[in-house]
CSV table of C-alpha atoms in Angstrom, one decimal:
chain,number,residue,atom,x,y,z
A,1,UNK,CA,15.7,75.3,21.2
A,2,UNK,CA,19.2,75.4,22.5
A,3,UNK,CA,20.5,76.7,19.2
A,4,UNK,CA,18.0,79.6,19.2
A,5,UNK,CA,19.0,80.5,22.8
A,6,UNK,CA,22.7,80.3,21.9
A,7,UNK,CA,22.2,82.5,18.8
A,8,UNK,CA,20.2,85.0,20.8
A,9,UNK,CA,23.0,85.1,23.4
A,10,UNK,CA,25.6,85.6,20.7
A,11,UNK,CA,23.6,88.3,19.0
A,12,UNK,CA,23.2,90.1,22.4
A,13,UNK,CA,26.9,89.9,23.0
A,14,UNK,CA,27.7,91.3,19.6
A,15,UNK,CA,25.2,94.1,20.1
A,16,UNK,CA,26.7,95.0,23.6
A,17,UNK,CA,30.2,95.0,22.1
A,18,UNK,CA,29.1,97.2,19.3
A,19,UNK,CA,27.5,99.6,21.8
A,20,UNK,CA,30.7,99.7,23.8
A,21,UNK,CA,32.7,100.5,20.7
A,22,UNK,CA,30.2,103.2,19.8
A,23,UNK,CA,30.4,104.7,23.3
A,24,UNK,CA,34.2,104.6,23.2
A,25,UNK,CA,34.1,106.4,19.9
A,26,UNK,CA,31.6,109.0,21.2
A,27,UNK,CA,33.9,109.6,24.2
A,28,UNK,CA,36.9,110.1,21.9
A,29,UNK,CA,35.0,112.5,19.8
A,30,UNK,CA,33.8,114.5,22.8
A,31,UNK,CA,37.4,114.8,24.0
A,32,UNK,CA,38.5,115.9,20.5
A,33,UNK,CA,35.7,118.4,20.5
A,34,UNK,CA,36.9,119.8,23.9
A,35,UNK,CA,40.4,120.0,22.5
A,36,UNK,CA,39.3,121.8,19.4
A,37,UNK,CA,37.2,124.3,21.3
A,38,UNK,CA,40.2,125.1,23.5
A,39,UNK,CA,42.3,125.6,20.4
A,40,UNK,CA,39.7,127.8,18.8
A,41,UNK,CA,39.5,129.9,22.0
A,42,UNK,CA,43.2,130.4,22.0
A,43,UNK,CA,43.3,131.4,18.4
A,44,UNK,CA,40.4,133.8,19.0
A,45,UNK,CA,42.4,135.5,21.8
A,46,UNK,CA,45.4,135.8,19.5
A,47,UNK,CA,43.2,137.3,16.8
A,48,UNK,CA,41.8,139.8,19.2
A,49,UNK,CA,45.4,140.8,20.2
A,50,UNK,CA,46.3,141.2,16.6
A,51,UNK,CA,43.3,143.4,16.0
A,52,UNK,CA,44.3,145.6,19.0
A,53,UNK,CA,47.8,145.9,17.5
A,54,UNK,CA,46.3,147.2,14.3
A,55,UNK,CA,44.3,149.9,16.1
A,56,UNK,CA,44.7,153.3,14.6
A,57,UNK,CA,45.9,154.8,17.9
A,58,UNK,CA,49.0,152.6,17.7
A,59,UNK,CA,50.0,154.0,14.4
A,60,UNK,CA,50.2,157.6,15.6
A,61,UNK,CA,53.9,158.6,15.9
A,62,UNK,CA,55.2,159.2,19.4
A,63,UNK,CA,56.0,162.9,18.9
A,64,UNK,CA,52.3,163.4,17.8
A,65,UNK,CA,51.1,161.7,20.9
A,66,UNK,CA,53.4,163.9,22.9
A,67,UNK,CA,52.0,167.1,21.3
A,68,UNK,CA,48.4,165.9,21.9
A,69,UNK,CA,49.2,165.2,25.6
A,70,UNK,CA,50.9,168.6,26.0
A,71,UNK,CA,47.9,170.4,24.5
A,72,UNK,CA,45.6,168.6,27.0
A,73,UNK,CA,47.5,169.8,30.0
A,74,UNK,CA,45.6,172.0,32.4
A,75,UNK,CA,46.8,175.6,32.8
A,76,UNK,CA,48.0,174.9,36.3
A,77,UNK,CA,49.1,171.5,37.7
A,78,UNK,CA,46.8,170.0,40.3
A,79,UNK,CA,48.1,167.5,42.9
A,80,UNK,CA,45.2,165.0,42.7
A,81,UNK,CA,44.7,161.4,41.7
A,82,UNK,CA,43.1,162.7,38.5
A,83,UNK,CA,46.3,164.7,37.7
A,84,UNK,CA,46.4,164.5,33.9
A,85,UNK,CA,49.9,163.2,33.4
A,86,UNK,CA,49.2,160.4,35.9
A,87,UNK,CA,45.9,159.4,34.2
A,88,UNK,CA,47.5,159.7,30.7
A,89,UNK,CA,50.4,157.5,31.8
A,90,UNK,CA,48.0,154.7,32.7
A,91,UNK,CA,46.4,154.4,29.3
A,92,UNK,CA,49.0,152.1,27.6
A,93,UNK,CA,52.7,151.5,27.6
A,94,UNK,CA,53.3,154.0,24.7
A,95,UNK,CA,51.5,156.8,26.5
A,96,UNK,CA,53.3,155.9,29.7
A,97,UNK,CA,56.7,156.2,27.9
A,98,UNK,CA,55.6,159.5,26.4
A,99,UNK,CA,54.4,160.9,29.7
A,100,UNK,CA,57.6,159.8,31.6
A,101,UNK,CA,59.9,161.2,28.9
A,102,UNK,CA,58.2,164.6,28.7
A,103,UNK,CA,59.3,166.8,31.6
A,104,UNK,CA,56.7,169.5,30.6
A,105,UNK,CA,53.9,167.1,31.7
A,106,UNK,CA,55.1,167.1,35.3
């Protein structure tokens, strides 16, 4: 009887230890999953940035952007927050540079 009890206790101990090892492994895998999700999110952001850099508007030469902007000017300047050169200069850094370097726009 004592032998069966001892074997049962030993089997229970082994099972508990195995459960602890499995739980530890699960925790490690969950941490690895979180890390990989973070890396994937970062790479997705980089990919989106790369896609933006390939946008057709970025391939238009500066002098063409300047001509487009000049052709969009109203016949008379208006001192308002919607003043075209001001709005134009807030689109992106290239357009800001074009606006600031084109005296005709102001």
